[in-house]
Coordinates of C-alpha atoms in Angstrom, one line a residue:
Chain A
X1 CA -3.0 -183.0 72.2
X2 CA -4.7 -184.1 75.4
X3 CA -8.0 -184.8 73.6
X4 CA -6.2 -186.8 70.9
X5 CA -4.6 -188.9 73.6
X6 CA -8.0 -189.4 75.3
X7 CA -9.4 -190.5 72.0
X8 CA -6.7 -193.1 71.6
X9 CA -7.3 -194.3 75.1
X10 CA -11.1 -194.5 74.5
X11 CA -10.6 -196.6 71.3
X12 CA -8.0 -198.8 73.0
X13 CA -10.5 -199.6 75.8
X14 CA -13.3 -200.3 73.3
X15 CA -11.0 -202.7 71.3
X16 CA -10.0 -204.5 74.5
X17 CA -13.7 -204.9 75.5
X18 CA -14.6 -206.1 72.0
X19 CA -11.9 -208.8 72.4
X20 CA -13.2 -209.6 75.8
X21 CA -16.6 -210.4 74.4
X22 CA -15.2 -212.8 71.8
X23 CA -15.3 -216.0 73.8
X24 CA -19.1 -215.6 74.4
X25 CA -20.0 -214.2 71.0
X26 CA -18.0 -217.0 69.3
X27 CA -20.1 -219.5 71.2
X28 CA -23.3 -217.7 70.2
X29 CA -22.2 -217.9 66.5
X30 CA -21.2 -221.6 66.9
X31 CA -24.7 -222.4 68.2
X32 CA -26.2 -221.2 64.9
X33 CA -23.6 -222.8 62.6
X34 CA -24.5 -225.8 60.4
X35 CA -22.9 -229.0 61.7
X36 CA -20.8 -229.5 58.6
X37 CA -19.1 -226.1 59.0
X38 CA -18.2 -226.4 62.7
X39 CA -14.7 -227.7 62.3
X40 CA -14.0 -225.7 59.1
X41 CA -12.3 -222.5 60.3
X42 CA -11.7 -220.1 58.6
X43 CA -14.0 -218.8 57.3
X44 CA -15.3 -217.4 60.6
X45 CA -18.7 -216.6 59.3
X46 CA -20.9 -219.6 58.2
X47 CA -22.6 -219.7 54.8
X48 CA -26.0 -220.1 56.5
X49 CA -27.4 -219.9 60.0
X50 CA -29.5 -222.8 61.5
X51 CA -31.6 -223.5 64.5
X52 CA -30.9 -227.2 64.3
X53 CA -28.6 -227.3 67.4
X54 CA -31.3 -225.7 69.5
X55 CA -33.8 -228.2 68.1
X56 CA -31.6 -231.1 69.2
X57 CA -31.0 -229.6 72.6
X58 CA -34.8 -229.1 73.2
X59 CA -36.0 -232.4 71.8
X60 CA -33.1 -234.9 72.5
X61 CA -31.2 -233.7 75.6
X62 CA -31.7 -233.3 79.3
X63 CA -31.5 -229.5 79.0
X64 CA -35.3 -228.7 79.1
X65 CA -35.7 -230.6 82.3
X66 CA -32.5 -229.2 83.7
X67 CA -33.6 -225.6 83.0
X68 CA -36.8 -226.4 85.0
X69 CA -34.8 -227.9 87.8
X70 CA -32.4 -225.0 88.0
X71 CA -35.2 -222.5 88.0
X72 CA -37.0 -224.3 90.8
X73 CA -33.9 -224.8 92.9
X74 CA -32.8 -221.2 92.3
X75 CA -36.2 -219.7 93.3
X76 CA -36.6 -222.0 96.3
X77 CA -33.1 -221.5 97.6
X78 CA -33.5 -217.7 97.3
X79 CA -36.9 -217.8 99.0
X80 CA -35.7 -220.0 101.9
X81 CA -32.5 -218.0 102.5
X82 CA -34.4 -214.7 102.5
X83 CA -37.3 -216.1 104.6
X84 CA -34.8 -217.2 107.3
X85 CA -32.1 -214.6 106.8
X86 CA -34.1 -211.4 106.8
X87 CA -35.7 -211.8 110.3
X88 CA -32.3 -212.8 111.6
X89 CA -30.7 -209.8 110.0
X90 CA -33.4 -207.6 111.5
X91 CA -32.8 -208.9 115.0
X92 CA -29.0 -208.6 114.6
X93 CA -29.3 -205.0 113.4
X94 CA -31.9 -203.7 115.8
X95 CA -32.2 -205.9 118.9
X96 CA -29.9 -207.1 121.6
X97 CA -29.2 -210.7 120.4
X98 CA -27.4 -212.9 122.9
X99 CA -23.9 -213.7 121.6
X100 CA -24.4 -211.4 118.6
X101 CA -20.7 -210.9 118.2
X102 CA -19.7 -214.6 117.9
X103 CA -22.8 -215.2 115.8
X104 CA -21.9 -212.5 113.3
X105 CA -18.3 -213.7 113.2
X106 CA -19.6 -217.3 112.5
X107 CA -21.9 -216.0 109.7
X108 CA -19.1 -214.1 108.0
X109 CA -16.6 -216.9 108.4
X110 CA -19.0 -219.4 107.0
X111 CA -19.3 -217.5 103.7
X112 CA -15.7 -218.5 103.2
X113 CA -16.1 -222.2 103.9
X114 CA -15.0 -224.2 100.9
X115 CA -17.8 -226.4 99.5
X116 CA -15.3 -229.2 98.9
X117 CA -14.9 -229.4 102.7
X118 CA -18.6 -229.5 103.6
X119 CA -19.7 -231.7 100.7
X120 CA -18.9 -235.0 102.3
X121 CA -20.8 -234.5 105.5
X122 CA -23.7 -233.0 103.5
X123 CA -23.6 -236.1 101.3
X124 CA -24.0 -238.3 104.3
X125 CA -26.9 -236.1 105.6
X126 CA -28.7 -236.3 102.2
X127 CA -28.2 -240.0 102.1
X128 CA -29.5 -240.5 105.6
X129 CA -32.6 -238.3 104.9
X130 CA -33.2 -240.1 101.6
X131 CA -33.0 -236.8 99.7
X132 CA -30.5 -237.7 97.1
X133 CA -31.6 -236.8 93.6
X134 CA -34.3 -234.4 94.8
X135 CA -34.7 -230.6 94.6
X136 CA -34.8 -230.6 98.4
X137 CA -31.2 -231.8 98.6
X138 CA -30.0 -229.0 96.4
X139 CA -32.1 -226.3 98.1
X140 CA -30.8 -227.3 101.5
X141 CA -27.2 -227.6 100.3
X142 CA -27.3 -224.3 98.5
X143 CA -28.9 -222.6 101.6
X144 CA -25.7 -223.6 103.5
X145 CA -23.9 -220.8 101.6
X146 CA -26.8 -218.6 100.6
X147 CA -28.2 -218.1 104.1
X148 CA -24.9 -216.6 105.6
X149 CA -24.6 -214.4 102.6
X150 CA -28.2 -213.0 103.0
X151 CA -27.8 -212.5 106.8
X152 CA -24.4 -210.7 106.4
X153 CA -25.5 -208.2 103.7
X154 CA -29.1 -207.6 105.1
X155 CA -27.7 -206.9 108.5
X156 CA -25.5 -204.2 107.0
X157 CA -28.4 -202.7 105.1
X158 CA -30.7 -202.7 108.1
X159 CA -28.1 -201.2 110.4
X160 CA -28.2 -198.1 108.2
X161 CA -31.9 -197.4 109.1
X162 CA -32.1 -194.8 111.9
X163 CA -33.1 -196.1 115.3
X164 CA -35.6 -193.3 115.6
X165 CA -37.8 -194.9 112.9
X166 CA -38.2 -198.2 114.8
X167 CA -38.8 -196.3 118.0
X168 CA -41.4 -194.2 116.3
X169 CA -43.1 -197.3 115.0
X170 CA -43.0 -198.8 118.5
X171 CA -44.7 -195.6 119.9
X172 CA -47.4 -196.0 117.3
X173 CA -48.0 -199.5 118.8
X174 CA -46.3 -201.5 116.1
X175 CA -45.0 -204.9 117.3
X176 CA -41.6 -206.0 116.1
X177 CA -42.8 -208.0 113.1
X178 CA -44.9 -205.0 112.2
X179 CA -41.8 -202.8 112.4
X180 CA -39.9 -205.3 110.2
X181 CA -42.6 -205.5 107.6
X182 CA -43.6 -201.8 107.4
X183 CA -40.3 -200.0 108.2
X184 CA -37.3 -202.1 107.6
X185 CA -38.4 -204.2 104.7
X186 CA -39.6 -201.3 102.5
X187 CA -36.5 -199.2 103.3
X188 CA -34.1 -202.1 102.5
X189 CA -36.1 -203.3 99.4
X190 CA -33.5 -202.3 96.9
X191 CA -30.8 -204.0 98.9
X192 CA -32.9 -207.1 99.4
X193 CA -33.6 -207.2 95.6
X194 CA -29.8 -207.3 94.9
X195 CA -29.2 -209.8 97.6
X196 CA -32.0 -212.0 96.2
X197 CA -30.6 -211.7 92.6
X198 CA -27.1 -212.7 93.7
X199 CA -28.5 -215.6 95.7
X200 CA -30.4 -216.8 92.7
X201 CA -27.4 -216.4 90.5
X202 CA -25.1 -218.4 92.9
X203 CA -27.7 -221.2 93.0
X204 CA -28.1 -221.2 89.3
X205 CA -24.3 -221.4 88.8
X206 CA -23.6 -223.9 91.6
X207 CA -21.9 -227.0 90.3
X208 CA -20.2 -229.0 93.1
X209 CA -23.2 -229.8 95.2
X210 CA -25.5 -230.2 92.2
X211 CA -23.0 -232.7 90.6
X212 CA -22.7 -234.6 93.9
X213 CA -26.3 -234.8 95.0
X214 CA -28.1 -235.5 91.7
X215 CA -28.2 -238.8 89.9
X216 CA -30.8 -238.5 87.1
X217 CA -32.7 -236.0 85.0
X218 CA -35.2 -235.7 87.9
X219 CA -32.9 -233.2 89.7
X220 CA -29.9 -232.4 87.5
X221 CA -29.4 -228.7 87.1
X222 CA -28.2 -226.8 84.1
X223 CA -24.5 -226.8 85.0
X224 CA -24.6 -230.5 85.6
X225 CA -26.4 -231.3 82.4
X226 CA -23.9 -229.1 80.5
X227 CA -20.9 -230.8 82.1
X228 CA -22.4 -234.2 81.3
X229 CA -23.6 -233.3 77.8
X230 CA -23.4 -236.5 75.9
X231 CA -21.4 -237.2 72.8
X232 CA -21.7 -240.6 71.3
X233 CA -18.9 -240.8 68.7
X234 CA -17.8 -237.2 68.5
X235 CA -18.2 -234.1 70.6
X236 CA -21.4 -232.3 69.5
X237 CA -19.8 -228.8 69.6
X238 CA -22.8 -227.1 68.1
X239 CA -25.3 -228.7 70.5
X240 CA -23.0 -227.9 73.4
X241 CA -22.8 -224.3 72.2
X242 CA -26.6 -224.1 72.1
X243 CA -26.9 -225.6 75.5
X244 CA -24.3 -223.1 76.9
X245 CA -26.2 -220.2 75.5
X246 CA -29.5 -221.5 77.1
X247 CA -27.6 -221.9 80.4
X248 CA -26.5 -218.3 80.1
X249 CA -29.9 -216.7 79.6
X250 CA -30.7 -215.9 83.3
X251 CA -27.2 -214.4 84.0
X252 CA -27.5 -212.4 80.8
X253 CA -31.0 -211.2 81.7
X254 CA -29.9 -210.3 85.2
X255 CA -26.8 -208.5 84.0
X256 CA -28.5 -206.5 81.2
X257 CA -31.8 -205.8 82.9
X258 CA -30.9 -205.4 86.5
X259 CA -27.4 -204.2 86.3
X260 CA -27.8 -201.4 88.8
X261 CA -29.2 -203.6 91.5
X262 CA -26.6 -206.3 90.9
X263 CA -23.8 -203.8 91.2
X264 CA -25.2 -202.4 94.4
X265 CA -25.3 -205.9 95.9
X266 CA -21.8 -206.7 94.8
X267 CA -20.3 -203.5 96.1
X268 CA -22.1 -203.6 99.5
X269 CA -19.4 -206.0 100.6
X270 CA -16.5 -203.8 99.7
X271 CA -17.4 -200.2 99.9
X272 CA -18.8 -199.6 103.4
X273 CA -16.1 -197.6 105.1
Chain B
X1 CA -32.2 -207.5 133.7
X2 CA -35.5 -205.7 133.5
X3 CA -38.7 -207.3 132.2
X4 CA -38.4 -205.2 129.1
X5 CA -34.9 -206.4 128.4
X6 CA -36.0 -209.9 128.9
X7 CA -38.8 -209.5 126.5
X8 CA -36.4 -208.0 123.9
X9 CA -34.1 -210.9 124.4
X10 CA -36.8 -213.4 123.9
X11 CA -38.0 -211.7 120.8
X12 CA -34.5 -211.5 119.4
X13 CA -34.0 -215.2 120.0
X14 CA -37.3 -215.8 118.2
X15 CA -36.1 -213.9 115.1
X16 CA -32.7 -215.5 114.8
X17 CA -33.5 -219.0 116.0
X18 CA -34.7 -220.5 112.6
X19 CA -31.6 -219.1 110.8
X20 CA -29.2 -220.3 113.6
X21 CA -30.7 -223.8 113.7
X22 CA -30.5 -224.0 109.9
X23 CA -26.9 -222.8 109.9
X24 CA -26.0 -225.2 112.6
X25 CA -27.4 -228.1 110.7
X26 CA -26.2 -227.2 107.2
X27 CA -23.1 -225.1 107.6
X28 CA -21.4 -225.2 111.0
X29 CA -22.3 -228.9 111.6
X30 CA -20.8 -230.2 108.4
X31 CA -17.8 -227.9 108.8
X32 CA -17.0 -229.5 112.2
X33 CA -18.1 -233.0 111.1
X34 CA -15.6 -233.0 108.2
X35 CA -12.7 -232.9 110.7
X36 CA -14.1 -236.0 112.4
X37 CA -14.8 -237.7 109.1
X38 CA -11.2 -237.1 108.0
X39 CA -10.0 -239.2 111.0
X40 CA -12.0 -242.2 109.9
X41 CA -11.7 -244.9 107.3
X42 CA -15.0 -244.7 105.6
X43 CA -15.9 -246.5 102.4
X44 CA -19.7 -246.8 102.3
X45 CA -19.9 -249.2 99.3
X46 CA -17.9 -251.8 101.3
X47 CA -19.5 -251.0 104.6
X48 CA -16.1 -249.9 106.0
X49 CA -16.4 -247.4 108.8
X50 CA -13.8 -247.3 111.6
X51 CA -11.5 -244.9 113.3
X52 CA -8.2 -244.3 111.5
X53 CA -6.6 -241.5 113.5
X54 CA -4.2 -239.4 111.5
X55 CA -3.5 -242.2 109.0
X56 CA -4.9 -240.2 106.0
X57 CA -2.8 -237.1 106.9
X58 CA 0.3 -239.3 107.3
X59 CA -0.3 -240.8 103.9
X60 CA -0.9 -237.4 102.3
X61 CA 2.4 -236.1 103.8
X62 CA 4.3 -238.4 101.5
X63 CA 1.8 -238.7 98.6
X64 CA 3.3 -237.3 95.4
X65 CA -0.2 -236.8 93.9
X66 CA -1.1 -234.6 96.9
X67 CA 2.0 -232.5 96.6
X68 CA 1.5 -232.1 92.9
X69 CA -2.1 -231.0 93.5
X70 CA -0.8 -228.6 96.2
X71 CA 1.7 -227.1 93.8
X72 CA -0.9 -226.7 91.1
X73 CA -3.3 -225.1 93.5
X74 CA -0.6 -222.6 94.6
X75 CA 0.5 -221.8 91.1
X76 CA -3.1 -221.4 89.9
X77 CA -4.0 -219.2 92.8
X78 CA -0.9 -216.9 92.7
X79 CA -0.9 -216.6 88.9
X80 CA -4.6 -215.9 88.4
X81 CA -5.0 -213.6 91.4
X82 CA -1.9 -211.6 90.4
X83 CA -3.1 -211.3 86.7
X84 CA -6.6 -210.4 87.8
X85 CA -5.5 -207.7 90.2
X86 CA -3.2 -206.1 87.6
X87 CA -5.5 -206.3 84.7
X88 CA -8.6 -205.3 86.8
X89 CA -6.8 -202.3 88.3
X90 CA -5.6 -201.2 84.9
X91 CA -9.0 -201.6 83.3
X92 CA -10.7 -199.7 86.2
X93 CA -8.2 -196.8 85.7
X94 CA -8.8 -196.8 82.0
X95 CA -12.6 -197.0 82.4
X96 CA -12.6 -194.0 84.7
X97 CA -11.5 -191.7 81.9
X98 CA -13.7 -193.5 79.3
X99 CA -16.2 -191.3 77.6
X100 CA -18.1 -193.7 75.4
X101 CA -19.6 -197.1 76.1
X102 CA -19.1 -197.2 79.8
X103 CA -22.5 -198.8 80.5
X104 CA -22.0 -201.4 77.8
X105 CA -18.5 -202.1 79.2
X106 CA -19.9 -202.7 82.7
X107 CA -22.6 -205.0 81.3
X108 CA -20.0 -207.0 79.4
X109 CA -17.7 -207.3 82.4
X110 CA -20.5 -208.4 84.6
X111 CA -21.6 -210.9 82.1
X112 CA -18.3 -212.7 82.0
X113 CA -18.3 -212.8 85.8
X114 CA -22.0 -213.9 86.1
X115 CA -21.8 -216.9 83.7
X116 CA -21.8 -220.3 85.3
X117 CA -18.3 -221.7 85.7
X118 CA -19.3 -224.7 83.6
X119 CA -20.3 -222.4 80.7
X120 CA -17.0 -220.7 80.9
X121 CA -15.3 -224.1 80.8
X122 CA -17.3 -225.0 77.7
X123 CA -16.5 -221.6 76.0
X124 CA -12.8 -222.1 76.5
X125 CA -12.8 -225.7 75.6
X126 CA -14.1 -224.7 72.2
X127 CA -11.7 -221.7 71.9
X128 CA -8.8 -224.1 72.6
X129 CA -10.0 -226.8 70.2
X130 CA -6.8 -228.1 68.4
X131 CA -8.3 -228.0 64.9
X132 CA -11.1 -225.5 64.9
X133 CA -10.3 -223.4 68.0
X134 CA -10.4 -219.6 67.5
X135 CA -7.1 -219.3 69.6
X136 CA -5.1 -221.4 67.1
X137 CA -6.8 -219.7 64.1
X138 CA -6.0 -216.3 65.5
X139 CA -2.4 -217.1 66.3
X140 CA -1.9 -219.2 63.2
X141 CA -0.6 -222.1 65.2
X142 CA -1.7 -225.7 65.8
X143 CA -1.3 -226.2 69.5
X144 CA -3.1 -228.7 71.7
X145 CA -3.7 -226.2 74.5
X146 CA -5.4 -228.5 77.0
X147 CA -3.4 -231.6 76.1
X148 CA 0.1 -230.1 76.2
X149 CA 1.7 -230.4 79.6
X150 CA 3.4 -227.0 79.3
X151 CA 0.2 -225.2 78.1
X152 CA -2.7 -226.7 80.1
X153 CA -2.2 -224.8 83.3
X154 CA -1.6 -221.4 81.6
X155 CA -4.7 -222.1 79.5
X156 CA -6.7 -222.8 82.7
X157 CA -5.4 -219.7 84.4
X158 CA -6.4 -217.6 81.3
X159 CA -9.9 -218.9 81.4
X160 CA -10.1 -218.1 85.1
X161 CA -8.7 -214.6 84.5
X162 CA -11.4 -214.0 81.9
X163 CA -14.1 -215.0 84.3
X164 CA -13.0 -213.1 87.4
X165 CA -10.9 -210.1 86.3
X166 CA -14.2 -208.2 85.9
X167 CA -14.9 -208.6 89.6
X168 CA -11.7 -206.8 90.4
X169 CA -12.2 -204.1 87.8
X170 CA -15.7 -203.4 89.0
X171 CA -14.7 -203.0 92.7
X172 CA -11.8 -200.7 91.8
X173 CA -13.8 -198.7 89.3
X174 CA -16.6 -198.2 91.9
X175 CA -14.0 -196.9 94.4
X176 CA -12.4 -194.7 91.9
X177 CA -15.7 -193.0 91.2
X178 CA -16.0 -192.0 94.9
X179 CA -12.7 -190.1 94.9
X180 CA -13.5 -186.4 94.7
X181 CA -12.1 -184.5 91.8
X182 CA -10.8 -181.9 94.3
X183 CA -8.2 -184.4 95.5
X184 CA -6.7 -184.6 92.0
X185 CA -6.9 -180.9 91.6
X186 CA -5.0 -180.5 94.8
X187 CA -2.4 -182.9 93.6
X188 CA -2.1 -181.1 90.3
X189 CA -1.6 -177.8 92.1
X190 CA 1.1 -179.3 94.2
X191 CA 2.8 -180.2 90.9
X192 CA 2.3 -184.0 91.0
X193 CA 2.8 -185.7 87.7
X194 CA 0.7 -188.7 86.5
X195 CA 3.0 -191.3 88.1
X196 CA 3.2 -189.4 91.4
X197 CA -0.5 -188.8 91.5
X198 CA -1.1 -192.5 91.0
X199 CA 1.5 -193.5 93.6
X200 CA 0.6 -191.0 96.3
X201 CA -3.1 -190.3 95.8
X202 CA -4.9 -193.0 93.8
X203 CA -3.2 -196.1 95.1
X204 CA -3.5 -195.3 98.9
X205 CA -7.2 -194.5 98.4
X206 CA -7.7 -197.8 96.5
X207 CA -5.7 -199.9 99.0
X208 CA -8.6 -201.0 101.2
X209 CA -10.6 -202.1 98.1
X210 CA -7.6 -203.9 96.6
X211 CA -7.1 -205.7 99.9
X212 CA -10.7 -206.9 100.1
X213 CA -10.6 -208.0 96.4
X214 CA -7.3 -209.8 97.0
X215 CA -8.9 -211.7 99.9
X216 CA -12.1 -212.6 98.0
X217 CA -10.2 -213.6 94.9
X218 CA -7.6 -215.7 96.8
X219 CA -10.3 -217.6 98.7
X220 CA -12.2 -218.2 95.5
X221 CA -9.1 -219.4 93.6
X222 CA -8.2 -221.8 96.4
X223 CA -11.8 -223.2 96.5
X224 CA -12.3 -223.2 92.7
X225 CA -13.5 -226.5 91.3
X226 CA -16.0 -226.3 88.4
X227 CA -13.7 -224.6 85.9
X228 CA -10.8 -227.1 86.1
X229 CA -13.1 -230.1 86.7
X230 CA -14.9 -229.5 83.4
X231 CA -12.2 -227.8 81.3
X232 CA -9.3 -230.1 81.9
X233 CA -10.6 -232.7 84.4
X234 CA -7.2 -232.4 86.1
X235 CA -5.3 -233.5 83.0
X236 CA -3.1 -233.9 81.1
X237 CA -1.5 -236.5 83.4
X238 CA -2.7 -234.8 86.5
X239 CA -0.8 -231.6 85.7
X240 CA -3.8 -229.4 86.3
X241 CA -5.3 -231.4 89.2
X242 CA -6.0 -229.0 92.1
X243 CA -6.6 -230.0 95.7
X244 CA -10.3 -229.6 95.2
X245 CA -10.3 -231.9 92.2
X246 CA -8.2 -234.5 94.0
X247 CA -10.5 -234.3 97.0
X248 CA -13.6 -234.7 94.8
X249 CA -12.1 -237.7 92.9
X250 CA -11.3 -239.4 96.2
X251 CA -14.7 -238.7 97.7
X252 CA -17.0 -239.6 94.9
X253 CA -15.1 -241.5 92.3
X254 CA -13.0 -243.8 94.5
X255 CA -15.7 -243.4 97.2
X256 CA -13.2 -243.0 100.1
X257 CA -15.1 -240.5 102.2
X258 CA -12.6 -240.4 105.1
X259 CA -9.6 -239.9 102.8
X260 CA -11.3 -237.3 100.6
X261 CA -12.5 -235.4 103.7
X262 CA -8.9 -235.2 104.8
X263 CA -8.0 -233.3 101.6
X264 CA -11.1 -231.2 102.0
X265 CA -10.0 -230.3 105.6
X266 CA -6.6 -229.2 104.2
X267 CA -8.3 -226.9 101.7
X268 CA -10.5 -225.6 104.6
X269 CA -7.4 -224.9 106.7
X270 CA -5.7 -223.1 103.9
X271 CA -8.7 -220.9 103.2
X272 CA -9.1 -220.0 106.9
X273 CA -5.4 -219.3 107.2
X274 CA -5.6 -216.8 104.3
X275 CA -8.7 -215.2 105.9
X276 CA -6.9 -214.9 109.2
X277 CA -3.8 -213.4 107.7
X278 CA -6.0 -210.8 105.9
X279 CA -7.8 -209.9 109.2
X280 CA -4.4 -209.4 110.9
X281 CA -3.2 -207.1 108.1
X282 CA -6.5 -205.2 108.4
X283 CA -6.1 -204.8 112.1
X284 CA -2.6 -203.5 111.8
X285 CA -3.7 -201.0 109.2
X286 CA -6.4 -199.8 111.4
X287 CA -4.1 -199.5 114.4
X288 CA -1.7 -197.5 112.2
X289 CA -4.4 -195.2 111.0

């Protein structure tokens, strides 16, 4: 009786999850459908599959350049936020930082700042610095939310490292940078990996700043290119589907390949009690 | 202060200084500047830049478009967060007992959460297509989901729930895994049924995680922009225009930086009020415990 009930529950969950996958899978299928069959539903399954939408996206749209821009901005944002955030987290976790309390409060509070509030001052900054429509504008703007995130989580990870280890390193004559590089960094490497992955994902997905600070293909990222995907006389649903799938590749790779690290990063915020 | 402490202090400042300077320039600075900007009449294309006092706020107080956006933001936030918490909690409880496909389930949930908001908007735009959308085909109806005044906001909420319910499910599920089986055995020995076990064992243990998720999700819903901007663009007839979309339009489509900043400030204040309310609840819980 119980096992039968459990079986029903198992199947119900699987059916629910299958339904949950439909929006994405439908877009995958659409991206391979011949143009003429797009608006003819049912049948759900096309008579033949085609790569023509991907061909159009790669040869006639802004997507190839946008993929490159997003990759560059994502990697540089992650590198900048980690390069500045990790030493700060190390100091906050192990040294007596002046005004550490207010600083930490400010860092945590700033992860909640709405982008719509900071976008107008940042716009004036970018304009004054002549950075509009460059990668630099996006990297700096994205760092405004990525850096507090890195500091917050890395400080938590580094606090878990026993004090004795840094004291032992100091006794062995290691300076503070040496201690950071040879004790704290290796021990928090898994945590840093998930923080870096999430930072890259946030930068890859970011839309408001990217939409505001870019003007041409030179710096438009994937979400912007997808939002502005051109349709001359009618909406090119197949091409949009193909472009959406391309935009989803890094998130899919991160989720499938690096699931464990990602979950660890996500849960660090909620499960430390 | 000893020489040693002074040295530690100097070293500490050296470690945090680059980050602090960057945060001051890119995060704290803009966050303060926007308040000042909201008190100015600033239209760069016409070279207008002068002090306006609280004129923008006074205008907003009686602006029907503002109050409509306020209402849409409130409805969107309450509806999506409530649905996400209920569904996410339910799914987490179901997944705990699941014997097959748990890993695949987690991957799928994470995927929906990890996709760019613009992609989610494009997925649902296509699902809601009046002629060829899967939703209409599946339901056997011919509704114009995104164009119908009564359906557009629910359609938007549904897309947001699809995207962010996994976040709730994942957090709850992870917490459930850390509850030792002995706790449930003890409850069973005491004769607690399923409902009583959930009410008196599971729910109290989940409460802290639910509270954190509630905070994160409420903040994100208040700040949300990309999904509605791309999916409905605030339409039909402004019925899905949130405060963020109204602010964006004012800032960069009508190029009124001061006015748009005033709406941005209001979103800012709402977000901070929610965060402060959450902190006070947390303190009270800690004091009670």
